[in-house]
PDB file of C-alpha atoms in Angstrom:
ATOM      1  CA  MET F   1     121.396  86.487 131.362  1.00 55.00           C
ATOM      2  CA  LYS F   2     124.161  85.186 129.091  1.00 56.00           C
ATOM      3  CA  GLU F   3     122.675  87.292 126.305  1.00 56.00           C
ATOM      4  CA  VAL F   4     123.262  90.437 128.373  1.00 57.00           C
ATOM      5  CA  LEU F   5     126.407  89.760 130.412  1.00 58.00           C
ATOM      6  CA  PRO F   6     129.483  87.545 129.897  1.00 57.00           C
ATOM      7  CA  VAL F   7     128.326  84.961 132.397  1.00 58.00           C
ATOM      8  CA  ALA F   8     130.128  81.622 132.110  1.00 59.00           C
ATOM      9  CA  GLU F   9     129.462  80.268 135.569  1.00 59.00           C
ATOM     10  CA  THR F  10     127.251  80.831 138.588  1.00 62.00           C
ATOM     11  CA  ILE F  11     127.812  84.308 139.989  1.00 64.00           C
ATOM     12  CA  ASN F  12     126.321  85.988 143.023  1.00 72.00           C
ATOM     13  CA  ALA F  13     123.141  87.869 142.098  1.00 72.00           C
ATOM     14  CA  THR F  14     124.292  90.968 143.976  1.00 77.00           C
ATOM     15  CA  THR F  15     127.514  91.021 141.958  1.00 76.00           C
ATOM     16  CA  ILE F  16     125.534  90.945 138.718  1.00 75.00           C
ATOM     17  CA  GLN F  17     123.275  93.742 139.955  1.00 78.00           C
ATOM     18  CA  ASN F  18     126.253  95.895 140.897  1.00 80.00           C
ATOM     19  CA  HIS F  19     127.982  95.349 137.551  1.00 77.00           C
ATOM     20  CA  LEU F  20     124.789  96.108 135.649  1.00 80.00           C
ATOM     21  CA  TYR F  21     124.258  99.237 137.737  1.00 80.00           C
ATOM     22  CA  GLU F  22     127.785 100.443 136.936  1.00 82.00           C
ATOM     23  CA  LEU F  23     127.334  99.858 133.212  1.00 81.00           C
ATOM     24  CA  ALA F  24     123.949 101.589 133.107  1.00 82.00           C
ATOM     25  CA  SER F  25     125.265 104.546 135.136  1.00 83.00           C
ATOM     26  CA  ALA F  26     128.221 104.907 132.767  1.00 82.00           C
ATOM     27  CA  GLN F  27     125.843 105.039 129.809  1.00 83.00           C
ATOM     28  CA  GLU F  28     123.931 107.874 131.450  1.00 85.00           C
ATOM     29  CA  GLN F  29     127.052 110.051 131.260  1.00 84.00           C
ATOM     30  CA  GLU F  30     126.968 109.819 127.460  1.00 84.00           C
ATOM     31  CA  VAL F  31     123.448 111.170 126.985  1.00 87.00           C
ATOM     32  CA  GLY F  32     124.512 114.795 126.480  1.00 85.00           C
ATOM     33  CA  GLU F  33     123.187 118.089 127.801  1.00 87.00           C
ATOM     34  CA  GLU F  34     119.485 118.859 127.800  1.00 86.00           C
ATOM     35  CA  GLN F  35     118.060 121.545 125.471  1.00 85.00           C
ATOM     36  CA  TRP F  36     114.558 122.876 125.060  1.00 83.00           C
ATOM     37  CA  MET F  37     114.877 122.983 121.241  1.00 84.00           C
ATOM     38  CA  TYR F  38     116.812 120.642 118.950  1.00 80.00           C
ATOM     39  CA  ASP F  39     115.471 121.489 115.522  1.00 68.00           C
ATOM     40  CA  CYS F  40     117.883 124.272 114.628  1.00 58.00           C
ATOM     41  CA  GLY F  41     120.235 125.301 111.834  1.00 55.00           C
ATOM     42  CA  SER F  42     120.202 127.322 108.625  1.00 56.00           C
ATOM     43  CA  ILE F  43     117.012 127.479 106.569  1.00 57.00           C
ATOM     44  CA  ASN F  44     119.161 126.394 103.613  1.00 60.00           C
ATOM     45  CA  GLN F  45     120.360 123.273 105.407  1.00 63.00           C
ATOM     46  CA  PRO F  46     117.570 120.968 104.121  1.00 62.00           C
ATOM     47  CA  GLN F  47     118.493 121.837 100.525  1.00 64.00           C
ATOM     48  CA  ALA F  48     122.009 120.517 101.093  1.00 64.00           C
ATOM     49  CA  LEU F  49     120.829 117.277 102.659  1.00 68.00           C
ATOM     50  CA  PRO F  50     120.035 114.100 100.733  1.00 69.00           C
ATOM     51  CA  ARG F  51     116.440 113.179 100.046  1.00 71.00           C
ATOM     52  CA  PRO F  52     114.888 112.015 103.344  1.00 71.00           C
ATOM     53  CA  GLU F  53     113.321 108.655 103.896  1.00 74.00           C
ATOM     54  CA  ARG F  54     109.571 108.255 104.115  1.00 84.00           C
ATOM     55  CA  THR F  55     107.579 109.249 107.194  1.00 89.00           C
ATOM     56  CA  MET F  56     108.713 107.920 110.555  1.00 92.00           C
ATOM     57  CA  VAL F  57     105.869 107.064 112.967  1.00 94.00           C
ATOM     58  CA  VAL F  58     106.480 107.561 116.695  1.00 95.00           C
ATOM     59  CA  GLY F  59     104.100 106.575 119.483  1.00 94.00           C
ATOM     60  CA  ILE F  60     104.438 107.512 123.152  1.00 94.00           C
ATOM     61  CA  ASP F  61     102.451 106.292 126.138  1.00 91.00           C
ATOM     62  CA  GLY F  62     102.857 105.783 129.862  1.00 88.00           C
ATOM     63  CA  GLY F  63     102.695 102.972 132.372  1.00 86.00           C
ATOM     64  CA  TYR F  64     103.005 102.785 136.146  1.00 88.00           C
ATOM     65  CA  VAL F  65     105.211 100.838 138.545  1.00 87.00           C
ATOM     66  CA  ARG F  66     105.152 100.463 142.310  1.00 87.00           C
ATOM     67  CA  ALA F  67     107.369 102.738 144.379  1.00 89.00           C
ATOM     68  CA  TRP F  68     110.015 101.370 146.735  1.00 88.00           C
ATOM     69  CA  LYS F  69     108.974 103.292 149.845  1.00 84.00           C
ATOM     70  CA  ASP F  70     105.256 102.595 149.668  1.00 82.00           C
ATOM     71  CA  LYS F  71     103.656  99.717 147.764  1.00 77.00           C
ATOM     72  CA  LYS F  72     100.455 101.727 147.399  1.00 82.00           C
ATOM     73  CA  SER F  73     102.375 104.548 145.745  1.00 88.00           C
ATOM     74  CA  ILE F  74     103.185 104.471 142.029  1.00 89.00           C
ATOM     75  CA  PHE F  75     105.132 106.554 139.539  1.00 92.00           C
ATOM     76  CA  GLU F  76     104.964 106.858 135.772  1.00 91.00           C
ATOM     77  CA  VAL F  77     107.261 105.287 133.232  1.00 92.00           C
ATOM     78  CA  ILE F  78     107.167 106.804 129.741  1.00 94.00           C
ATOM     79  CA  ALA F  79     107.668 104.289 126.955  1.00 93.00           C
ATOM     80  CA  GLY F  80     107.233 104.238 123.228  1.00 93.00           C
ATOM     81  CA  LYS F  81     108.260 102.960 119.846  1.00 94.00           C
ATOM     82  CA  SER F  82     109.553 104.612 116.684  1.00 94.00           C
ATOM     83  CA  ILE F  83     108.932 102.961 113.324  1.00 92.00           C
ATOM     84  CA  PRO F  84     110.931 104.223 110.333  1.00 91.00           C
ATOM     85  CA  ALA F  85     109.609 103.275 106.922  1.00 85.00           C
ATOM     86  CA  GLU F  86     112.774 101.469 105.871  1.00 82.00           C
ATOM     87  CA  LYS F  87     114.487 100.397 109.107  1.00 85.00           C
ATOM     88  CA  PRO F  88     113.660  98.160 112.079  1.00 89.00           C
ATOM     89  CA  ALA F  89     111.496  99.650 114.825  1.00 92.00           C
ATOM     90  CA  LYS F  90     113.069 100.559 118.157  1.00 93.00           C
ATOM     91  CA  CYS F  91     111.612 101.107 121.612  1.00 93.00           C
ATOM     92  CA  PHE F  92     112.599 103.520 124.374  1.00 94.00           C
ATOM     93  CA  ALA F  93     111.621 104.086 128.005  1.00 94.00           C
ATOM     94  CA  PHE F  94     112.536 106.257 130.971  1.00 94.00           C
ATOM     95  CA  VAL F  95     111.179 107.576 134.257  1.00 94.00           C
ATOM     96  CA  GLY F  96     110.107 111.118 133.435  1.00 92.00           C
ATOM     97  CA  SER F  97     110.001 112.326 137.037  1.00 92.00           C
ATOM     98  CA  TYR F  98     113.629 111.233 137.522  1.00 92.00           C
ATOM     99  CA  ASP F  99     115.264 111.824 134.145  1.00 91.00           C
ATOM    100  CA  LEU F 100     116.474 115.432 133.777  1.00 91.00           C
ATOM    101  CA  LYS F 101     117.490 114.838 130.159  1.00 91.00           C
ATOM    102  CA  SER F 102     114.371 113.153 128.824  1.00 92.00           C
ATOM    103  CA  LYS F 103     114.095 115.340 125.722  1.00 93.00           C
ATOM    104  CA  ARG F 104     117.777 114.862 124.856  1.00 93.00           C
ATOM    105  CA  ARG F 105     117.365 111.111 125.357  1.00 93.00           C
ATOM    106  CA  PHE F 106     114.340 111.052 123.071  1.00 94.00           C
ATOM    107  CA  TYR F 107     116.135 113.148 120.449  1.00 93.00           C
ATOM    108  CA  ASN F 108     119.173 110.847 120.570  1.00 92.00           C
ATOM    109  CA  HIS F 109     116.865 107.882 120.082  1.00 93.00           C
ATOM    110  CA  LEU F 110     115.380 109.417 116.919  1.00 93.00           C
ATOM    111  CA  VAL F 111     118.811 110.382 115.584  1.00 90.00           C
ATOM    112  CA  SER F 112     119.969 106.788 116.128  1.00 90.00           C
ATOM    113  CA  GLN F 113     117.374 105.842 113.531  1.00 89.00           C
ATOM    114  CA  ARG F 114     118.836 108.433 111.152  1.00 86.00           C
ATOM    115  CA  MET F 115     116.137 111.051 111.548  1.00 88.00           C
ATOM    116  CA  GLN F 116     116.907 114.005 109.269  1.00 83.00           C
ATOM    117  CA  PRO F 117     115.906 117.651 109.943  1.00 79.00           C
ATOM    118  CA  HIS F 118     113.677 117.707 106.851  1.00 79.00           C
ATOM    119  CA  GLN F 119     112.163 114.251 107.334  1.00 84.00           C
ATOM    120  CA  GLN F 120     108.461 113.974 108.076  1.00 89.00           C
ATOM    121  CA  LEU F 121     107.561 112.557 111.493  1.00 92.00           C
ATOM    122  CA  GLU F 122     104.181 111.658 112.950  1.00 95.00           C
ATOM    123  CA  PHE F 123     103.919 111.712 116.738  1.00 95.00           C
ATOM    124  CA  PHE F 124     101.020 109.867 118.386  1.00 96.00           C
ATOM    125  CA  SER F 125     100.088 110.296 122.055  1.00 94.00           C
ATOM    126  CA  ASP F 126      97.048 110.501 124.328  1.00 92.00           C
ATOM    127  CA  GLY F 127      97.330 114.294 124.613  1.00 91.00           C
ATOM    128  CA  ALA F 128      98.927 114.426 128.075  1.00 91.00           C
ATOM    129  CA  ASP F 129     100.963 117.608 128.551  1.00 91.00           C
ATOM    130  CA  ASN F 130     104.165 115.828 129.571  1.00 91.00           C
ATOM    131  CA  LEU F 131     104.066 113.628 126.469  1.00 92.00           C
ATOM    132  CA  ARG F 132     103.206 116.526 124.183  1.00 90.00           C
ATOM    133  CA  ASN F 133     106.029 118.700 125.538  1.00 90.00           C
ATOM    134  CA  LEU F 134     108.470 115.868 124.953  1.00 91.00           C
ATOM    135  CA  GLN F 135     107.664 115.903 121.224  1.00 90.00           C
ATOM    136  CA  THR F 136     107.947 119.633 120.547  1.00 89.00           C
ATOM    137  CA  TYR F 137     110.925 121.347 118.867  1.00 88.00           C
ATOM    138  CA  LEU F 138     112.490 118.090 117.723  1.00 88.00           C
ATOM    139  CA  ASN F 139     111.700 118.287 114.030  1.00 85.00           C
ATOM    140  CA  ALA F 140     110.185 121.082 111.922  1.00 83.00           C
ATOM    141  CA  GLU F 141     108.395 118.594 109.672  1.00 85.00           C
ATOM    142  CA  SER F 142     106.637 116.763 112.504  1.00 90.00           C
ATOM    143  CA  THR F 143     102.879 116.270 112.791  1.00 93.00           C
ATOM    144  CA  HIS F 144     101.285 115.727 116.201  1.00 95.00           C
ATOM    145  CA  ILE F 145      98.205 113.503 116.241  1.00 96.00           C
ATOM    146  CA  LEU F 146      95.807 112.700 119.069  1.00 96.00           C
ATOM    147  CA  ASP F 147      95.474 108.955 119.481  1.00 95.00           C
ATOM    148  CA  TRP F 148      92.085 107.671 118.287  1.00 96.00           C
ATOM    149  CA  PHE F 149      92.127 104.798 120.766  1.00 93.00           C
ATOM    150  CA  HIS F 150      92.031 107.150 123.772  1.00 94.00           C
ATOM    151  CA  ILE F 151      89.218 109.188 122.209  1.00 96.00           C
ATOM    152  CA  THR F 152      87.065 106.087 121.801  1.00 96.00           C
ATOM    153  CA  MET F 153      87.824 104.966 125.362  1.00 95.00           C
ATOM    154  CA  LYS F 154      86.402 108.214 126.727  1.00 95.00           C
ATOM    155  CA  LEU F 155      83.386 108.034 124.421  1.00 96.00           C
ATOM    156  CA  THR F 156      82.711 104.461 125.571  1.00 96.00           C
ATOM    157  CA  VAL F 157      82.502 105.623 129.200  1.00 94.00           C
ATOM    158  CA  LEU F 158      79.998 108.340 128.235  1.00 94.00           C
ATOM    159  CA  HIS F 159      77.983 105.840 126.211  1.00 94.00           C
ATOM    160  CA  GLN F 160      77.689 103.514 129.226  1.00 92.00           C
ATOM    161  CA  CYS F 161      76.495 106.438 131.348  1.00 89.00           C
ATOM    162  CA  ALA F 162      73.932 107.337 128.687  1.00 90.00           C
ATOM    163  CA  LEU F 163      72.510 103.806 128.833  1.00 90.00           C
ATOM    164  CA  GLY F 164      71.962 104.276 132.558  1.00 87.00           C
ATOM    165  CA  LEU F 165      70.292 107.638 131.981  1.00 84.00           C
ATOM    166  CA  ILE F 166      67.912 106.139 129.403  1.00 88.00           C
ATOM    167  CA  LYS F 167      66.507 103.785 132.055  1.00 86.00           C
ATOM    168  CA  VAL F 168      65.286 106.704 134.200  1.00 83.00           C
ATOM    169  CA  ASP F 169      64.941 109.526 131.651  1.00 80.00           C
ATOM    170  CA  GLU F 170      64.427 107.995 128.225  1.00 85.00           C
ATOM    171  CA  LYS F 171      63.878 111.211 126.275  1.00 84.00           C
ATOM    172  CA  ARG F 172      66.999 113.034 127.457  1.00 81.00           C
ATOM    173  CA  GLY F 173      69.030 109.821 127.546  1.00 84.00           C
ATOM    174  CA  LYS F 174      68.355 109.014 123.882  1.00 90.00           C
ATOM    175  CA  ALA F 175      69.040 112.623 122.895  1.00 88.00           C
ATOM    176  CA  PHE F 176      72.337 112.394 124.755  1.00 89.00           C
ATOM    177  CA  GLN F 177      73.150 109.094 123.033  1.00 92.00           C
ATOM    178  CA  HIS F 178      72.410 110.611 119.618  1.00 93.00           C
ATOM    179  CA  LEU F 179      74.793 113.489 120.370  1.00 94.00           C
ATOM    180  CA  LEU F 180      77.548 111.035 121.279  1.00 95.00           C
ATOM    181  CA  THR F 181      77.088 109.364 117.891  1.00 96.00           C
ATOM    182  CA  ARG F 182      77.378 112.744 116.156  1.00 96.00           C
ATOM    183  CA  ILE F 183      80.458 113.653 118.194  1.00 97.00           C
ATOM    184  CA  LYS F 184      82.180 110.396 117.303  1.00 97.00           C
ATOM    185  CA  TRP F 185      81.332 110.791 113.612  1.00 98.00           C
ATOM    186  CA  ASN F 186      82.702 114.344 113.497  1.00 98.00           C
ATOM    187  CA  LEU F 187      85.868 113.414 115.357  1.00 98.00           C
ATOM    188  CA  TRP F 188      86.378 110.409 113.076  1.00 98.00           C
ATOM    189  CA  HIS F 189      86.256 112.747 110.083  1.00 98.00           C
ATOM    190  CA  GLY F 190      88.492 115.383 111.680  1.00 97.00           C
ATOM    191  CA  ASN F 191      85.784 118.001 112.274  1.00 97.00           C
ATOM    192  CA  ALA F 192      86.836 119.051 115.774  1.00 96.00           C
ATOM    193  CA  VAL F 193      84.934 122.365 115.704  1.00 96.00           C
ATOM    194  CA  ARG F 194      81.590 120.690 115.067  1.00 96.00           C
ATOM    195  CA  ALA F 195      82.350 118.008 117.663  1.00 96.00           C
ATOM    196  CA  ILE F 196      83.017 120.695 120.288  1.00 95.00           C
ATOM    197  CA  GLU F 197      79.673 122.325 119.488  1.00 94.00           C
ATOM    198  CA  HIS F 198      77.957 118.999 120.184  1.00 93.00           C
ATOM    199  CA  CYS F 199      79.945 118.721 123.428  1.00 91.00           C
ATOM    200  CA  TYR F 200      78.317 121.940 124.600  1.00 89.00           C
ATOM    201  CA  ASP F 201      74.942 120.365 123.795  1.00 88.00           C
ATOM    202  CA  LEU F 202      75.839 117.464 126.093  1.00 87.00           C
ATOM    203  CA  ASP F 203      76.199 119.940 128.936  1.00 84.00           C
ATOM    204  CA  PHE F 204      72.777 121.376 128.100  1.00 81.00           C
ATOM    205  CA  TYR F 205      70.990 118.017 128.365  1.00 76.00           C
ATOM    206  CA  LEU F 206      72.709 117.157 131.630  1.00 80.00           C
ATOM    207  CA  THR F 207      71.888 120.551 133.126  1.00 79.00           C
ATOM    208  CA  ASP F 208      68.292 120.155 131.976  1.00 74.00           C
ATOM    209  CA  HIS F 209      68.118 116.760 133.697  1.00 70.00           C
ATOM    210  CA  LEU F 210      69.627 118.132 136.922  1.00 73.00           C
ATOM    211  CA  GLU F 211      67.015 120.879 137.049  1.00 74.00           C
ATOM    212  CA  ASP F 212      64.237 118.288 136.856  1.00 70.00           C
ATOM    213  CA  GLU F 213      63.884 117.329 140.525  1.00 69.00           C
ATOM    214  CA  GLY F 214      61.621 114.400 139.706  1.00 67.00           C
ATOM    215  CA  GLN F 215      64.135 112.780 137.371  1.00 64.00           C
ATOM    216  CA  LYS F 216      67.275 113.865 139.227  1.00 64.00           C
ATOM    217  CA  LYS F 217      66.596 111.605 142.216  1.00 68.00           C
ATOM    218  CA  LYS F 218      66.103 108.547 139.988  1.00 72.00           C
ATOM    219  CA  TYR F 219      69.674 108.536 138.665  1.00 72.00           C
ATOM    220  CA  ASP F 220      72.183 108.502 141.506  1.00 74.00           C
ATOM    221  CA  LYS F 221      75.233 108.578 139.200  1.00 79.00           C
ATOM    222  CA  ILE F 222      74.441 111.926 137.627  1.00 79.00           C
ATOM    223  CA  LYS F 223      77.294 113.720 139.441  1.00 82.00           C
ATOM    224  CA  PRO F 224      80.093 111.451 138.167  1.00 86.00           C
ATOM    225  CA  PHE F 225      78.339 111.516 134.780  1.00 87.00           C
ATOM    226  CA  GLN F 226      78.603 115.299 134.770  1.00 87.00           C
ATOM    227  CA  THR F 227      82.300 115.057 135.696  1.00 90.00           C
ATOM    228  CA  TYR F 228      82.954 112.684 132.772  1.00 93.00           C
ATOM    229  CA  VAL F 229      81.248 115.090 130.376  1.00 92.00           C
ATOM    230  CA  THR F 230      83.212 118.089 131.668  1.00 92.00           C
ATOM    231  CA  ASP F 231      86.500 116.198 131.428  1.00 94.00           C
ATOM    232  CA  PHE F 232      85.700 115.054 127.890  1.00 95.00           C
ATOM    233  CA  ASP F 233      84.841 118.612 126.830  1.00 94.00           C
ATOM    234  CA  LYS F 234      88.186 119.876 128.131  1.00 94.00           C
ATOM    235  CA  TYR F 235      90.033 116.962 126.540  1.00 96.00           C
ATOM    236  CA  ILE F 236      88.674 117.659 123.053  1.00 96.00           C
ATOM    237  CA  ILE F 237      89.038 121.441 123.341  1.00 96.00           C
ATOM    238  CA  ASN F 238      92.644 121.220 124.562  1.00 95.00           C
ATOM    239  CA  ASN F 239      93.590 118.772 121.806  1.00 96.00           C
ATOM    240  CA  GLN F 240      91.489 120.079 118.917  1.00 96.00           C
ATOM    241  CA  ASN F 241      94.588 121.119 116.934  1.00 95.00           C
ATOM    242  CA  PHE F 242      95.828 117.519 116.981  1.00 96.00           C
ATOM    243  CA  ILE F 243      92.630 115.900 115.696  1.00 97.00           C
ATOM    244  CA  VAL F 244      92.973 114.744 112.085  1.00 97.00           C
ATOM    245  CA  ASN F 245      90.764 113.021 109.538  1.00 98.00           C
ATOM    246  CA  TYR F 246      91.064 109.528 110.979  1.00 98.00           C
ATOM    247  CA  ALA F 247      88.643 108.094 108.417  1.00 97.00           C
ATOM    248  CA  GLN F 248      90.852 109.211 105.553  1.00 97.00           C
ATOM    249  CA  ARG F 249      94.006 107.900 107.211  1.00 96.00           C
ATOM    250  CA  TYR F 250      92.302 104.573 107.922  1.00 96.00           C
ATOM    251  CA  ASN F 251      91.199 104.220 104.304  1.00 96.00           C
ATOM    252  CA  TYR F 252      94.778 104.815 103.163  1.00 94.00           C
ATOM    253  CA  GLY F 253      96.122 102.245 105.612  1.00 93.00           C
ATOM    254  CA  GLU F 254      97.878 104.845 107.774  1.00 94.00           C
ATOM    255  CA  VAL F 255      98.319 104.732 111.551  1.00 93.00           C
ATOM    256  CA  ILE F 256      95.484 106.247 113.613  1.00 94.00           C
ATOM    257  CA  SER F 257      96.207 105.033 117.148  1.00 92.00           C
ATOM    258  CA  THR F 258      98.948 104.078 119.578  1.00 88.00           C
ATOM    259  CA  SER F 259      97.886 100.429 119.645  1.00 86.00           C
ATOM    260  CA  PHE F 260     101.401  99.503 118.513  1.00 86.00           C
ATOM    261  CA  VAL F 261     102.718 101.351 121.578  1.00 86.00           C
ATOM    262  CA  GLU F 262     100.362  99.656 124.039  1.00 81.00           C
ATOM    263  CA  SER F 263     102.032  96.323 123.334  1.00 80.00           C
ATOM    264  CA  THR F 264     105.449  97.965 123.694  1.00 81.00           C
ATOM    265  CA  VAL F 265     104.538  99.406 127.089  1.00 82.00           C
ATOM    266  CA  ASN F 266     103.388  95.967 128.255  1.00 81.00           C
ATOM    267  CA  TYR F 267     106.526  94.391 126.808  1.00 80.00           C
ATOM    268  CA  VAL F 268     109.044  96.875 128.229  1.00 83.00           C
ATOM    269  CA  ILE F 269     107.306  97.294 131.585  1.00 80.00           C
ATOM    270  CA  ALA F 270     106.972  93.554 132.138  1.00 71.00           C
ATOM    271  CA  LYS F 271     105.656  91.531 135.063  1.00 62.00           C
ATOM    272  CA  ARG F 272     108.649  92.367 137.277  1.00 63.00           C
ATOM    273  CA  PHE F 273     107.721  96.028 136.932  1.00 68.00           C
ATOM    274  CA  SER F 274     103.953  96.249 137.060  1.00 62.00           C
ATOM    275  CA  LYS F 275     102.248  92.947 136.238  1.00 60.00           C
ATOM    276  CA  LYS F 276     102.117  89.751 138.297  1.00 61.00           C
ATOM    277  CA  GLN F 277     105.087  89.222 140.620  1.00 60.00           C
ATOM    278  CA  SER F 278     105.750  92.966 140.383  1.00 68.00           C
ATOM    279  CA  MET F 279     108.621  94.373 142.409  1.00 81.00           C
ATOM    280  CA  GLN F 280     108.903  97.748 144.113  1.00 86.00           C
ATOM    281  CA  TRP F 281     111.311 100.198 142.555  1.00 88.00           C
ATOM    282  CA  THR F 282     113.167 103.393 143.238  1.00 90.00           C
ATOM    283  CA  LYS F 283     112.861 105.858 140.373  1.00 92.00           C
ATOM    284  CA  LYS F 284     116.591 105.691 139.709  1.00 92.00           C
ATOM    285  CA  GLY F 285     116.712 101.894 139.774  1.00 90.00           C
ATOM    286  CA  ALA F 286     113.751 101.541 137.421  1.00 90.00           C
ATOM    287  CA  HIS F 287     115.127 104.190 135.067  1.00 93.00           C
ATOM    288  CA  LEU F 288     118.570 102.589 134.777  1.00 92.00           C
ATOM    289  CA  LEU F 289     117.193  99.095 134.257  1.00 90.00           C
ATOM    290  CA  LEU F 290     114.813 100.387 131.589  1.00 91.00           C
ATOM    291  CA  GLN F 291     117.797 101.758 129.659  1.00 92.00           C
ATOM    292  CA  VAL F 292     119.404  98.330 129.681  1.00 89.00           C
ATOM    293  CA  ARG F 293     116.158  96.550 128.859  1.00 90.00           C
ATOM    294  CA  THR F 294     115.386  98.731 125.823  1.00 91.00           C
ATOM    295  CA  LYS F 295     118.970  98.385 124.562  1.00 90.00           C
ATOM    296  CA  VAL F 296     118.608  94.600 124.732  1.00 89.00           C
ATOM    297  CA  LEU F 297     115.233  94.677 122.979  1.00 89.00           C
ATOM    298  CA  ASN F 298     116.722  96.928 120.279  1.00 90.00           C
ATOM    299  CA  ASN F 299     119.642  94.502 119.869  1.00 88.00           C
ATOM    300  CA  GLU F 300     122.137  97.234 120.859  1.00 87.00           C
ATOM    301  CA  TRP F 301     123.386  96.072 124.251  1.00 84.00           C
ATOM    302  CA  GLU F 302     126.179  93.848 122.958  1.00 83.00           C
ATOM    303  CA  ASP F 303     127.706  96.740 121.011  1.00 83.00           C
ATOM    304  CA  ILE F 304     127.658  98.923 124.126  1.00 81.00           C
ATOM    305  CA  PHE F 305     129.172  96.151 126.207  1.00 79.00           C
ATOM    306  CA  ARG F 306     131.868  95.550 123.596  1.00 81.00           C
ATOM    307  CA  LYS F 307     132.987  99.199 123.739  1.00 80.00           C
ATOM    308  CA  ILE F 308     133.888  98.687 127.385  1.00 78.00           C
ATOM    309  CA  TYR F 309     135.160  95.125 126.992  1.00 77.00           C
ATOM    310  CA  PRO F 310     136.653  94.807 123.458  1.00 79.00           C
ATOM    311  CA  ASP F 311     137.474  91.123 123.968  1.00 77.00           C
ATOM    312  CA  PHE F 312     133.853  90.246 124.672  1.00 73.00           C
ATOM    313  CA  ARG F 313     132.615  87.395 122.456  1.00 71.00           C
ATOM    314  CA  SER F 314     132.703  87.703 118.679  1.00 63.00           C
ATOM    315  CA  ILE F 315     130.227  90.039 117.022  1.00 59.00           C
ATOM    316  CA  LYS F 316     126.888  88.349 116.600  1.00 53.00           C
ATOM    317  CA  SER F 317     123.532  89.826 115.718  1.00 47.00           C
ATOM    318  CA  VAL F 318     120.698  88.206 117.639  1.00 44.00           C
ATOM    319  CA  LYS F 319     117.746  88.172 115.282  1.00 46.00           C
ATOM    320  CA  ASP F 320     115.518  85.605 116.938  1.00 47.00           C
ATOM    321  CA  PRO F 321     112.745  87.519 118.832  1.00 47.00           C
ATOM    322  CA  ASP F 322     112.433  84.639 121.303  1.00 48.00           C
ATOM    323  CA  VAL F 323     116.120  84.924 122.163  1.00 45.00           C
ATOM    324  CA  ILE F 324     115.834  88.687 122.573  1.00 45.00           C
ATOM    325  CA  GLN F 325     112.732  88.315 124.756  1.00 51.00           C
ATOM    326  CA  GLU F 326     114.496  85.761 126.955  1.00 49.00           C
ATOM    327  CA  ALA F 327     117.487  88.070 127.357  1.00 48.00           C
ATOM    328  CA  ALA F 328     115.273  91.033 128.204  1.00 49.00           C
TER     329      ALA F 328
END
């Protein structure tokens, strides 16, 4: 706690909570007004700007915490990490269903890492609409990429279902399994159109199995199987414009998934939020604490605190990750 607040002696926990709440609330007033588009200006502006840095990679994902009113109820926390080529990475988080300035907050975060209007950005997400909308109209040079990790997760579920189908209908099950292999290969090489064609073939084999009354009764999970296939079809079709040549990127050592964000989500939304010993939260309370937590993890909280209290301890940059983790 001493890394976050000027605590020199034992203080009532409620007092600390109130002070932290006041500081976090004050920071919210500095976010700025929300806009639906931030990438604006003259078309000649990039020519007047200095040469931009190399590509900045940004990953966004979501996690869930327990609601205050009902322990069985949960709400989503959006978290992510931005990694410039030549600067330290930073994380961010907020409660999307509470924050009315989420896009402005995200834009401010990118600007804090010196994002330029003509700098190339790569946004990675699982394709959810709320995450995709958050990324749009922030930078004209941005590329939006569907996370490979989430694609493989969905394919793994279908593969497990196919193994069950093989036990009762070997011919159709193996044909289905072969199609999944072809779909994965085409997606891996960025051929979304061909992958979608194979997805339609998946529907054909399932329909053919359902029309076979003798085989239909042998596999009692055919209905959920059909739902998984339909959902996967929609997922690939809706995100086909964001599927890239993952094989090529992998060979060049470029990012293909949000695995670096998964660890950030687990780190930011720690055990007091959603893991063991998890607490129940109001959306506002969780949102405000997340702002403080990310500022501490980004090594920015002391500077914010010093603006309010200029006589706070001498300027010191905490570089030890263990110290930062303890403070967070």
